[in-house]
């Protein structure tokens, strides 16, 4: 079995056909078909099912691709790590960062990282943990920055808490509920879920049920900030987000907080990585930059807490 066998099958699995995979890899279709047949012969089992519209993995192909993907990611990480330890600034870092991470931490860290590692290809996926759990475990994604997984650190994963968040309710300017002063006045509204939990309703159950209120209707599940921003400014939907969003230049002129009296606790912001695999130097440097910015967030939160204690004394 050779590296190109794994590369070729993974390309077919990703692109959905031998023809599309061949174009993606820059090889001929016959050469790619021959490579897959050689791999199938060595494995002693069919890995692809040829169809009129493309190619689909067989059950054995699914199993093989899962293992092969992990192997290729580890080889990629090993190559990057060795090169970076020898002083090279090449390689790849793949990170999944939530919208909150983009807003609160990424701006300060991004420029510093790209200057330190100008030739490292940085790939950032916007998302939350339920969306990329499998890709973290397989090594496709180097680390996750965002709200803590609802079940905590699962076996094989390392969870590092960065800071605690508070949430506010946001709406478009001129919203008919802009004058509301309590959650009870918002129970009939339509809400946007940011999918920080596997089930969208759980994002609201603790906040509302814990106060004896009915869980509101989830009208939209938004996987990206662009989706919920668009929804907020074009509808009467509401959303609960960490209060750091109030300082965002992206939304502060078009979206406003509803000044309810309740204090809404938010999830912890965390870094999640695999515990059994060391990070490459470039990935670890990026994580360290994010930690430094998060430390300042923690200091700001503590200062706010002190002011509130003084006011209520």
PDB file of C-alpha atoms in Angstrom:
ATOM      1  CA  UNK A   1       0.000   0.000   0.000  1.00  0.00           C
ATOM      2  CA  UNK A   2       1.394   3.377  -1.014  1.00  0.00           C
ATOM      3  CA  UNK A   3       0.540   6.917  -0.029  1.00  0.00           C
ATOM      4  CA  UNK A   4      -1.026   7.693  -3.363  1.00  0.00           C
ATOM      5  CA  UNK A   5      -3.498   4.829  -2.881  1.00  0.00           C
ATOM      6  CA  UNK A   6      -4.834   6.472   0.272  1.00  0.00           C
ATOM      7  CA  UNK A   7      -4.793   9.921  -1.305  1.00  0.00           C
ATOM      8  CA  UNK A   8      -6.717   8.723  -4.350  1.00  0.00           C
ATOM      9  CA  UNK A   9      -9.452   6.906  -2.450  1.00  0.00           C
ATOM     10  CA  UNK A  10      -9.937   9.825  -0.082  1.00  0.00           C
ATOM     11  CA  UNK A  11     -10.290  12.159  -3.055  1.00  0.00           C
ATOM     12  CA  UNK A  12     -12.970   9.948  -4.613  1.00  0.00           C
ATOM     13  CA  UNK A  13     -14.813   9.793  -1.291  1.00  0.00           C
ATOM     14  CA  UNK A  14     -14.719  13.585  -0.970  1.00  0.00           C
ATOM     15  CA  UNK A  15     -15.584  14.486  -4.579  1.00  0.00           C
ATOM     16  CA  UNK A  16     -18.160  11.757  -5.166  1.00  0.00           C
ATOM     17  CA  UNK A  17     -16.820  10.441  -8.453  1.00  0.00           C
ATOM     18  CA  UNK A  18     -13.615   9.178 -10.025  1.00  0.00           C
ATOM     19  CA  UNK A  19     -13.794  11.795 -12.755  1.00  0.00           C
ATOM     20  CA  UNK A  20     -14.136  14.710 -10.301  1.00  0.00           C
ATOM     21  CA  UNK A  21     -11.381  13.285  -8.089  1.00  0.00           C
ATOM     22  CA  UNK A  22      -9.033  12.896 -11.063  1.00  0.00           C
ATOM     23  CA  UNK A  23      -9.556  16.538 -12.043  1.00  0.00           C
ATOM     24  CA  UNK A  24      -8.999  17.640  -8.438  1.00  0.00           C
ATOM     25  CA  UNK A  25      -5.743  15.674  -8.148  1.00  0.00           C
ATOM     26  CA  UNK A  26      -4.528  16.518 -11.641  1.00  0.00           C
ATOM     27  CA  UNK A  27      -4.231  12.891 -12.757  1.00  0.00           C
ATOM     28  CA  UNK A  28      -5.906  10.923 -15.520  1.00  0.00           C
ATOM     29  CA  UNK A  29      -9.127   9.072 -14.849  1.00  0.00           C
ATOM     30  CA  UNK A  30      -7.673   5.692 -15.919  1.00  0.00           C
ATOM     31  CA  UNK A  31      -4.696   6.177 -13.580  1.00  0.00           C
ATOM     32  CA  UNK A  32      -6.994   6.957 -10.674  1.00  0.00           C
ATOM     33  CA  UNK A  33      -9.245   3.963 -11.416  1.00  0.00           C
ATOM     34  CA  UNK A  34      -6.183   1.730 -11.555  1.00  0.00           C
ATOM     35  CA  UNK A  35      -4.976   3.081  -8.206  1.00  0.00           C
ATOM     36  CA  UNK A  36      -8.319   2.291  -6.541  1.00  0.00           C
ATOM     37  CA  UNK A  37      -8.375  -1.225  -8.039  1.00  0.00           C
ATOM     38  CA  UNK A  38      -4.858  -1.872  -6.734  1.00  0.00           C
ATOM     39  CA  UNK A  39      -5.953  -0.812  -3.272  1.00  0.00           C
ATOM     40  CA  UNK A  40      -9.067  -2.978  -3.425  1.00  0.00           C
ATOM     41  CA  UNK A  41      -6.979  -5.957  -4.515  1.00  0.00           C
ATOM     42  CA  UNK A  42      -4.577  -5.436  -1.617  1.00  0.00           C
ATOM     43  CA  UNK A  43      -7.419  -5.070   0.876  1.00  0.00           C
ATOM     44  CA  UNK A  44      -9.258  -8.060  -0.572  1.00  0.00           C
ATOM     45  CA  UNK A  45     -12.573  -6.235  -0.588  1.00  0.00           C
ATOM     46  CA  UNK A  46     -14.495  -3.760  -2.776  1.00  0.00           C
ATOM     47  CA  UNK A  47     -14.161  -0.225  -1.432  1.00  0.00           C
ATOM     48  CA  UNK A  48     -16.119   1.649  -4.101  1.00  0.00           C
ATOM     49  CA  UNK A  49     -19.409   0.982  -5.791  1.00  0.00           C
ATOM     50  CA  UNK A  50     -19.412   2.453  -9.285  1.00  0.00           C
ATOM     51  CA  UNK A  51     -22.699   4.166 -10.148  1.00  0.00           C
ATOM     52  CA  UNK A  52     -24.070   6.002 -13.162  1.00  0.00           C
ATOM     53  CA  UNK A  53     -23.857   9.308 -11.290  1.00  0.00           C
ATOM     54  CA  UNK A  54     -20.504   8.737  -9.642  1.00  0.00           C
ATOM     55  CA  UNK A  55     -18.996   6.443  -7.031  1.00  0.00           C
ATOM     56  CA  UNK A  56     -20.130   5.580  -3.514  1.00  0.00           C
ATOM     57  CA  UNK A  57     -18.208   3.928  -0.715  1.00  0.00           C
ATOM     58  CA  UNK A  58     -19.161   0.401   0.249  1.00  0.00           C
ATOM     59  CA  UNK A  59     -19.545  -0.338   3.997  1.00  0.00           C
ATOM     60  CA  UNK A  60     -15.969  -1.627   3.954  1.00  0.00           C
ATOM     61  CA  UNK A  61     -14.941   1.479   2.062  1.00  0.00           C
ATOM     62  CA  UNK A  62     -16.517   3.676   4.748  1.00  0.00           C
ATOM     63  CA  UNK A  63     -14.518   1.886   7.421  1.00  0.00           C
ATOM     64  CA  UNK A  64     -11.287   2.110   5.443  1.00  0.00           C
ATOM     65  CA  UNK A  65     -11.758   5.826   4.657  1.00  0.00           C
ATOM     66  CA  UNK A  66     -12.311   6.626   8.329  1.00  0.00           C
ATOM     67  CA  UNK A  67      -8.988   4.991   9.229  1.00  0.00           C
ATOM     68  CA  UNK A  68      -7.179   6.295   6.153  1.00  0.00           C
ATOM     69  CA  UNK A  69      -8.315   9.849   6.836  1.00  0.00           C
ATOM     70  CA  UNK A  70      -6.924   9.693  10.364  1.00  0.00           C
ATOM     71  CA  UNK A  71      -3.662   8.242   9.072  1.00  0.00           C
ATOM     72  CA  UNK A  72      -3.240  10.929   6.420  1.00  0.00           C
ATOM     73  CA  UNK A  73      -3.965  13.680   8.923  1.00  0.00           C
ATOM     74  CA  UNK A  74      -1.385  12.278  11.324  1.00  0.00           C
ATOM     75  CA  UNK A  75       1.192  12.083   8.539  1.00  0.00           C
ATOM     76  CA  UNK A  76       0.425  15.668   7.572  1.00  0.00           C
ATOM     77  CA  UNK A  77       0.796  16.755  11.195  1.00  0.00           C
ATOM     78  CA  UNK A  78       4.037  14.809  11.615  1.00  0.00           C
ATOM     79  CA  UNK A  79       5.525  16.369   8.484  1.00  0.00           C
ATOM     80  CA  UNK A  80       4.541  19.878   9.627  1.00  0.00           C
ATOM     81  CA  UNK A  81       5.857  19.281  13.138  1.00  0.00           C
ATOM     82  CA  UNK A  82       9.257  18.034  11.968  1.00  0.00           C
ATOM     83  CA  UNK A  83       9.650  20.859   9.465  1.00  0.00           C
ATOM     84  CA  UNK A  84       8.623  23.504  11.999  1.00  0.00           C
ATOM     85  CA  UNK A  85      10.983  22.101  14.648  1.00  0.00           C
ATOM     86  CA  UNK A  86      13.775  22.426  12.083  1.00  0.00           C
ATOM     87  CA  UNK A  87      12.951  26.098  11.615  1.00  0.00           C
ATOM     88  CA  UNK A  88      10.626  25.879   8.611  1.00  0.00           C
ATOM     89  CA  UNK A  89       7.543  28.070   8.679  1.00  0.00           C
ATOM     90  CA  UNK A  90       5.525  25.920   6.287  1.00  0.00           C
ATOM     91  CA  UNK A  91       2.589  23.665   7.034  1.00  0.00           C
ATOM     92  CA  UNK A  92      -1.129  23.809   7.719  1.00  0.00           C
ATOM     93  CA  UNK A  93      -3.253  24.659  10.754  1.00  0.00           C
ATOM     94  CA  UNK A  94      -6.968  23.823  10.676  1.00  0.00           C
ATOM     95  CA  UNK A  95      -9.123  25.398  13.388  1.00  0.00           C
ATOM     96  CA  UNK A  96     -12.843  25.458  14.060  1.00  0.00           C
ATOM     97  CA  UNK A  97     -13.754  28.746  15.739  1.00  0.00           C
ATOM     98  CA  UNK A  98     -17.221  29.752  16.869  1.00  0.00           C
ATOM     99  CA  UNK A  99     -18.723  33.119  15.936  1.00  0.00           C
ATOM    100  CA  UNK A 100     -18.009  34.280  19.486  1.00  0.00           C
ATOM    101  CA  UNK A 101     -14.375  33.230  19.104  1.00  0.00           C
ATOM    102  CA  UNK A 102     -14.184  35.211  15.883  1.00  0.00           C
ATOM    103  CA  UNK A 103     -15.534  38.277  17.636  1.00  0.00           C
ATOM    104  CA  UNK A 104     -13.715  38.140  20.965  1.00  0.00           C
ATOM    105  CA  UNK A 105     -10.348  36.494  20.315  1.00  0.00           C
ATOM    106  CA  UNK A 106      -9.456  36.066  16.647  1.00  0.00           C
ATOM    107  CA  UNK A 107      -8.884  39.726  15.647  1.00  0.00           C
ATOM    108  CA  UNK A 108      -5.955  40.202  18.058  1.00  0.00           C
ATOM    109  CA  UNK A 109      -4.393  36.809  17.395  1.00  0.00           C
ATOM    110  CA  UNK A 110      -4.717  36.580  13.624  1.00  0.00           C
ATOM    111  CA  UNK A 111      -2.288  39.263  12.493  1.00  0.00           C
ATOM    112  CA  UNK A 112       0.381  38.208  15.000  1.00  0.00           C
ATOM    113  CA  UNK A 113       0.123  34.575  13.885  1.00  0.00           C
ATOM    114  CA  UNK A 114       0.269  35.269  10.148  1.00  0.00           C
ATOM    115  CA  UNK A 115       3.322  37.474  10.622  1.00  0.00           C
ATOM    116  CA  UNK A 116       5.097  34.793  12.665  1.00  0.00           C
ATOM    117  CA  UNK A 117       4.137  31.986  10.257  1.00  0.00           C
ATOM    118  CA  UNK A 118       3.632  33.728   6.888  1.00  0.00           C
ATOM    119  CA  UNK A 119       3.905  30.493   4.892  1.00  0.00           C
ATOM    120  CA  UNK A 120       1.665  28.351   7.083  1.00  0.00           C
ATOM    121  CA  UNK A 121      -1.699  27.858   5.456  1.00  0.00           C
ATOM    122  CA  UNK A 122      -4.369  28.699   8.008  1.00  0.00           C
ATOM    123  CA  UNK A 123      -7.826  27.223   7.465  1.00  0.00           C
ATOM    124  CA  UNK A 124     -10.588  28.470   9.761  1.00  0.00           C
ATOM    125  CA  UNK A 125     -14.025  26.877   9.907  1.00  0.00           C
ATOM    126  CA  UNK A 126     -16.845  28.762  11.620  1.00  0.00           C
ATOM    127  CA  UNK A 127     -18.860  26.413  13.796  1.00  0.00           C
ATOM    128  CA  UNK A 128     -19.611  25.000  17.221  1.00  0.00           C
ATOM    129  CA  UNK A 129     -18.566  21.713  18.763  1.00  0.00           C
ATOM    130  CA  UNK A 130     -21.516  19.464  17.789  1.00  0.00           C
ATOM    131  CA  UNK A 131     -20.740  20.238  14.137  1.00  0.00           C
ATOM    132  CA  UNK A 132     -17.088  19.177  14.216  1.00  0.00           C
ATOM    133  CA  UNK A 133     -16.822  16.565  16.973  1.00  0.00           C
ATOM    134  CA  UNK A 134     -15.916  13.773  14.524  1.00  0.00           C
ATOM    135  CA  UNK A 135     -13.393  15.941  12.665  1.00  0.00           C
ATOM    136  CA  UNK A 136     -11.583  16.815  15.906  1.00  0.00           C
ATOM    137  CA  UNK A 137     -11.319  13.117  16.785  1.00  0.00           C
ATOM    138  CA  UNK A 138     -10.081  12.123  13.325  1.00  0.00           C
ATOM    139  CA  UNK A 139      -7.454  14.872  13.235  1.00  0.00           C
ATOM    140  CA  UNK A 140      -8.982  16.767  10.314  1.00  0.00           C
ATOM    141  CA  UNK A 141      -9.322  19.767  12.663  1.00  0.00           C
ATOM    142  CA  UNK A 142      -6.359  20.667  14.897  1.00  0.00           C
ATOM    143  CA  UNK A 143      -8.365  22.437  17.590  1.00  0.00           C
ATOM    144  CA  UNK A 144     -11.739  23.931  18.425  1.00  0.00           C
ATOM    145  CA  UNK A 145     -12.302  27.336  20.025  1.00  0.00           C
ATOM    146  CA  UNK A 146     -15.807  28.050  21.222  1.00  0.00           C
ATOM    147  CA  UNK A 147     -18.559  27.315  23.750  1.00  0.00           C
ATOM    148  CA  UNK A 148     -17.805  24.277  25.881  1.00  0.00           C
ATOM    149  CA  UNK A 149     -19.235  20.944  24.684  1.00  0.00           C
ATOM    150  CA  UNK A 150     -22.451  20.330  26.606  1.00  0.00           C
ATOM    151  CA  UNK A 151     -21.212  16.998  28.007  1.00  0.00           C
ATOM    152  CA  UNK A 152     -17.757  18.236  28.957  1.00  0.00           C
ATOM    153  CA  UNK A 153     -14.491  16.633  27.861  1.00  0.00           C
ATOM    154  CA  UNK A 154     -15.108  13.261  26.227  1.00  0.00           C
ATOM    155  CA  UNK A 155     -12.480  10.491  26.353  1.00  0.00           C
ATOM    156  CA  UNK A 156      -9.571  11.281  24.071  1.00  0.00           C
ATOM    157  CA  UNK A 157     -10.196  15.031  24.140  1.00  0.00           C
ATOM    158  CA  UNK A 158      -8.529  17.746  26.191  1.00  0.00           C
ATOM    159  CA  UNK A 159     -10.700  20.689  27.247  1.00  0.00           C
ATOM    160  CA  UNK A 160      -9.154  23.958  28.426  1.00  0.00           C
ATOM    161  CA  UNK A 161     -11.415  26.665  29.873  1.00  0.00           C
ATOM    162  CA  UNK A 162     -10.571  30.200  28.759  1.00  0.00           C
ATOM    163  CA  UNK A 163     -13.282  32.442  30.223  1.00  0.00           C
ATOM    164  CA  UNK A 164     -16.918  32.574  31.303  1.00  0.00           C
ATOM    165  CA  UNK A 165     -19.473  34.471  29.256  1.00  0.00           C
ATOM    166  CA  UNK A 166     -22.672  36.350  30.022  1.00  0.00           C
ATOM    167  CA  UNK A 167     -25.467  36.505  27.515  1.00  0.00           C
ATOM    168  CA  UNK A 168     -27.737  39.289  26.338  1.00  0.00           C
ATOM    169  CA  UNK A 169     -30.856  39.231  24.176  1.00  0.00           C
ATOM    170  CA  UNK A 170     -30.350  40.946  20.831  1.00  0.00           C
ATOM    171  CA  UNK A 171     -32.866  42.239  18.265  1.00  0.00           C
ATOM    172  CA  UNK A 172     -33.011  44.534  15.281  1.00  0.00           C
ATOM    173  CA  UNK A 173     -33.385  48.259  15.843  1.00  0.00           C
ATOM    174  CA  UNK A 174     -37.043  49.181  16.081  1.00  0.00           C
ATOM    175  CA  UNK A 175     -38.096  45.701  17.207  1.00  0.00           C
ATOM    176  CA  UNK A 176     -41.651  45.670  18.673  1.00  0.00           C
ATOM    177  CA  UNK A 177     -40.307  44.029  21.860  1.00  0.00           C
ATOM    178  CA  UNK A 178     -37.475  46.514  22.320  1.00  0.00           C
ATOM    179  CA  UNK A 179     -39.146  47.843  25.452  1.00  0.00           C
ATOM    180  CA  UNK A 180     -39.409  44.454  27.188  1.00  0.00           C
ATOM    181  CA  UNK A 181     -37.932  44.282  30.664  1.00  0.00           C
ATOM    182  CA  UNK A 182     -38.214  40.580  31.469  1.00  0.00           C
ATOM    183  CA  UNK A 183     -37.838  37.170  29.853  1.00  0.00           C
ATOM    184  CA  UNK A 184     -41.511  36.523  30.473  1.00  0.00           C
ATOM    185  CA  UNK A 185     -42.354  39.222  27.942  1.00  0.00           C
ATOM    186  CA  UNK A 186     -40.241  37.399  25.331  1.00  0.00           C
ATOM    187  CA  UNK A 187     -41.670  33.877  25.561  1.00  0.00           C
ATOM    188  CA  UNK A 188     -43.962  34.352  22.537  1.00  0.00           C
ATOM    189  CA  UNK A 189     -41.149  35.592  20.308  1.00  0.00           C
ATOM    190  CA  UNK A 190     -39.452  33.521  17.633  1.00  0.00           C
ATOM    191  CA  UNK A 191     -35.847  32.697  18.481  1.00  0.00           C
ATOM    192  CA  UNK A 192     -32.618  31.832  16.688  1.00  0.00           C
ATOM    193  CA  UNK A 193     -30.498  28.948  17.963  1.00  0.00           C
ATOM    194  CA  UNK A 194     -26.731  29.136  17.551  1.00  0.00           C
ATOM    195  CA  UNK A 195     -26.494  25.310  17.840  1.00  0.00           C
ATOM    196  CA  UNK A 196     -24.133  25.316  20.816  1.00  0.00           C
ATOM    197  CA  UNK A 197     -26.046  22.206  21.915  1.00  0.00           C
ATOM    198  CA  UNK A 198     -26.866  19.119  19.869  1.00  0.00           C
ATOM    199  CA  UNK A 199     -30.599  19.851  20.306  1.00  0.00           C
ATOM    200  CA  UNK A 200     -31.510  23.468  19.598  1.00  0.00           C
ATOM    201  CA  UNK A 201     -34.199  23.663  22.314  1.00  0.00           C
ATOM    202  CA  UNK A 202     -31.627  22.883  25.033  1.00  0.00           C
ATOM    203  CA  UNK A 203     -30.018  26.246  24.338  1.00  0.00           C
ATOM    204  CA  UNK A 204     -33.118  27.859  25.900  1.00  0.00           C
ATOM    205  CA  UNK A 205     -34.477  25.256  28.313  1.00  0.00           C
ATOM    206  CA  UNK A 206     -32.214  26.137  31.240  1.00  0.00           C
ATOM    207  CA  UNK A 207     -32.778  29.863  30.841  1.00  0.00           C
ATOM    208  CA  UNK A 208     -36.572  29.730  30.565  1.00  0.00           C
ATOM    209  CA  UNK A 209     -37.585  26.519  32.356  1.00  0.00           C
ATOM    210  CA  UNK A 210     -35.316  27.390  35.275  1.00  0.00           C
ATOM    211  CA  UNK A 211     -37.458  30.491  35.806  1.00  0.00           C
ATOM    212  CA  UNK A 212     -40.760  28.667  35.446  1.00  0.00           C
ATOM    213  CA  UNK A 213     -41.311  29.965  31.909  1.00  0.00           C
ATOM    214  CA  UNK A 214     -42.274  27.998  28.790  1.00  0.00           C
ATOM    215  CA  UNK A 215     -39.486  27.240  26.327  1.00  0.00           C
ATOM    216  CA  UNK A 216     -39.903  29.609  23.359  1.00  0.00           C
ATOM    217  CA  UNK A 217     -40.204  28.570  19.732  1.00  0.00           C
ATOM    218  CA  UNK A 218     -36.939  28.008  17.868  1.00  0.00           C
ATOM    219  CA  UNK A 219     -37.633  29.384  14.396  1.00  0.00           C
ATOM    220  CA  UNK A 220     -34.129  29.173  12.951  1.00  0.00           C
ATOM    221  CA  UNK A 221     -30.968  27.172  13.581  1.00  0.00           C
ATOM    222  CA  UNK A 222     -27.995  29.246  12.447  1.00  0.00           C
ATOM    223  CA  UNK A 223     -24.608  27.652  11.800  1.00  0.00           C
ATOM    224  CA  UNK A 224     -22.832  30.909  10.990  1.00  0.00           C
ATOM    225  CA  UNK A 225     -22.849  34.496  12.203  1.00  0.00           C
ATOM    226  CA  UNK A 226     -23.834  35.692   8.732  1.00  0.00           C
ATOM    227  CA  UNK A 227     -27.021  33.626   8.984  1.00  0.00           C
ATOM    228  CA  UNK A 228     -28.172  34.969  12.340  1.00  0.00           C
ATOM    229  CA  UNK A 229     -27.171  38.557  11.523  1.00  0.00           C
ATOM    230  CA  UNK A 230     -29.233  38.375   8.327  1.00  0.00           C
ATOM    231  CA  UNK A 231     -32.163  36.881  10.225  1.00  0.00           C
ATOM    232  CA  UNK A 232     -32.029  39.475  13.003  1.00  0.00           C
ATOM    233  CA  UNK A 233     -32.031  42.509  10.732  1.00  0.00           C
ATOM    234  CA  UNK A 234     -34.711  41.164   8.372  1.00  0.00           C
ATOM    235  CA  UNK A 235     -37.199  39.603  10.833  1.00  0.00           C
ATOM    236  CA  UNK A 236     -38.541  39.974  14.368  1.00  0.00           C
ATOM    237  CA  UNK A 237     -36.529  36.993  15.623  1.00  0.00           C
ATOM    238  CA  UNK A 238     -34.423  37.251  18.774  1.00  0.00           C
ATOM    239  CA  UNK A 239     -31.137  35.662  19.800  1.00  0.00           C
ATOM    240  CA  UNK A 240     -29.127  35.154  23.013  1.00  0.00           C
ATOM    241  CA  UNK A 241     -25.409  35.859  22.612  1.00  0.00           C
ATOM    242  CA  UNK A 242     -22.392  36.632  24.835  1.00  0.00           C
ATOM    243  CA  UNK A 243     -22.297  40.309  25.759  1.00  0.00           C
ATOM    244  CA  UNK A 244     -18.954  40.766  23.970  1.00  0.00           C
ATOM    245  CA  UNK A 245     -21.054  41.094  20.825  1.00  0.00           C
ATOM    246  CA  UNK A 246     -22.222  44.503  22.076  1.00  0.00           C
ATOM    247  CA  UNK A 247     -18.778  45.863  21.147  1.00  0.00           C
ATOM    248  CA  UNK A 248     -18.777  44.371  17.674  1.00  0.00           C
ATOM    249  CA  UNK A 249     -18.351  46.836  14.838  1.00  0.00           C
ATOM    250  CA  UNK A 250     -20.205  44.346  12.640  1.00  0.00           C
ATOM    251  CA  UNK A 251     -23.563  44.741  14.354  1.00  0.00           C
ATOM    252  CA  UNK A 252     -23.591  47.617  16.825  1.00  0.00           C
ATOM    253  CA  UNK A 253     -25.246  50.061  14.400  1.00  0.00           C
ATOM    254  CA  UNK A 254     -28.014  47.675  13.330  1.00  0.00           C
ATOM    255  CA  UNK A 255     -28.695  45.389  16.287  1.00  0.00           C
ATOM    256  CA  UNK A 256     -29.505  46.375  19.885  1.00  0.00           C
ATOM    257  CA  UNK A 257     -29.857  44.599  23.242  1.00  0.00           C
ATOM    258  CA  UNK A 258     -33.250  44.206  24.904  1.00  0.00           C
ATOM    259  CA  UNK A 259     -32.673  45.454  28.488  1.00  0.00           C
ATOM    260  CA  UNK A 260     -34.262  42.617  30.462  1.00  0.00           C
ATOM    261  CA  UNK A 261     -33.735  42.564  34.221  1.00  0.00           C
ATOM    262  CA  UNK A 262     -32.532  38.943  34.409  1.00  0.00           C
ATOM    263  CA  UNK A 263     -28.829  38.118  34.333  1.00  0.00           C
ATOM    264  CA  UNK A 264     -28.234  35.378  31.776  1.00  0.00           C
ATOM    265  CA  UNK A 265     -25.261  33.142  32.380  1.00  0.00           C
ATOM    266  CA  UNK A 266     -23.451  31.935  29.292  1.00  0.00           C
ATOM    267  CA  UNK A 267     -21.240  28.988  28.376  1.00  0.00           C
ATOM    268  CA  UNK A 268     -17.526  28.834  29.063  1.00  0.00           C
ATOM    269  CA  UNK A 269     -15.280  29.586  26.107  1.00  0.00           C
ATOM    270  CA  UNK A 270     -12.911  26.655  25.656  1.00  0.00           C
ATOM    271  CA  UNK A 271     -10.097  25.193  23.621  1.00  0.00           C
ATOM    272  CA  UNK A 272     -10.624  21.540  22.689  1.00  0.00           C
ATOM    273  CA  UNK A 273      -7.893  19.314  21.257  1.00  0.00           C
ATOM    274  CA  UNK A 274      -7.053  15.642  21.175  1.00  0.00           C
ATOM    275  CA  UNK A 275      -5.258  14.667  24.358  1.00  0.00           C
ATOM    276  CA  UNK A 276      -3.156  11.880  22.859  1.00  0.00           C
ATOM    277  CA  UNK A 277      -1.588  13.856  20.004  1.00  0.00           C
ATOM    278  CA  UNK A 278       0.816  16.795  20.474  1.00  0.00           C
ATOM    279  CA  UNK A 279       0.147  19.976  18.546  1.00  0.00           C
ATOM    280  CA  UNK A 280       2.504  21.199  15.869  1.00  0.00           C
ATOM    281  CA  UNK A 281       4.560  24.256  16.871  1.00  0.00           C
ATOM    282  CA  UNK A 282       2.449  26.502  14.634  1.00  0.00           C
ATOM    283  CA  UNK A 283      -0.829  25.189  16.069  1.00  0.00           C
ATOM    284  CA  UNK A 284       0.446  25.525  19.640  1.00  0.00           C
ATOM    285  CA  UNK A 285       1.604  29.081  18.949  1.00  0.00           C
ATOM    286  CA  UNK A 286      -1.848  30.002  17.611  1.00  0.00           C
ATOM    287  CA  UNK A 287      -3.502  28.482  20.707  1.00  0.00           C
ATOM    288  CA  UNK A 288      -1.124  30.407  22.962  1.00  0.00           C
ATOM    289  CA  UNK A 289      -2.036  33.678  21.251  1.00  0.00           C
ATOM    290  CA  UNK A 290      -5.718  32.926  21.852  1.00  0.00           C
ATOM    291  CA  UNK A 291      -4.982  32.172  25.516  1.00  0.00           C
ATOM    292  CA  UNK A 292      -3.309  35.561  25.949  1.00  0.00           C
ATOM    293  CA  UNK A 293      -6.290  37.416  24.508  1.00  0.00           C
ATOM    294  CA  UNK A 294      -8.655  35.308  26.633  1.00  0.00           C
ATOM    295  CA  UNK A 295      -6.675  36.228  29.748  1.00  0.00           C
ATOM    296  CA  UNK A 296      -7.475  39.879  29.106  1.00  0.00           C
ATOM    297  CA  UNK A 297     -11.150  38.943  28.674  1.00  0.00           C
ATOM    298  CA  UNK A 298     -11.059  37.295  32.092  1.00  0.00           C
ATOM    299  CA  UNK A 299      -9.570  40.421  33.627  1.00  0.00           C
ATOM    300  CA  UNK A 300     -12.300  42.580  32.066  1.00  0.00           C
ATOM    301  CA  UNK A 301     -15.043  40.283  33.415  1.00  0.00           C
ATOM    302  CA  UNK A 302     -13.566  40.374  36.914  1.00  0.00           C
ATOM    303  CA  UNK A 303     -13.436  44.194  36.800  1.00  0.00           C
ATOM    304  CA  UNK A 304     -17.121  44.309  35.818  1.00  0.00           C
ATOM    305  CA  UNK A 305     -17.993  41.942  38.657  1.00  0.00           C
ATOM    306  CA  UNK A 306     -16.178  44.169  41.155  1.00  0.00           C
ATOM    307  CA  UNK A 307     -18.039  47.271  39.924  1.00  0.00           C
ATOM    308  CA  UNK A 308     -21.371  45.490  40.236  1.00  0.00           C
ATOM    309  CA  UNK A 309     -20.568  44.380  43.781  1.00  0.00           C
ATOM    310  CA  UNK A 310     -19.673  47.966  44.713  1.00  0.00           C
ATOM    311  CA  UNK A 311     -22.908  49.317  43.207  1.00  0.00           C
ATOM    312  CA  UNK A 312     -25.020  46.780  45.080  1.00  0.00           C
ATOM    313  CA  UNK A 313     -23.161  47.226  48.393  1.00  0.00           C
TER     314      UNK A 313
END
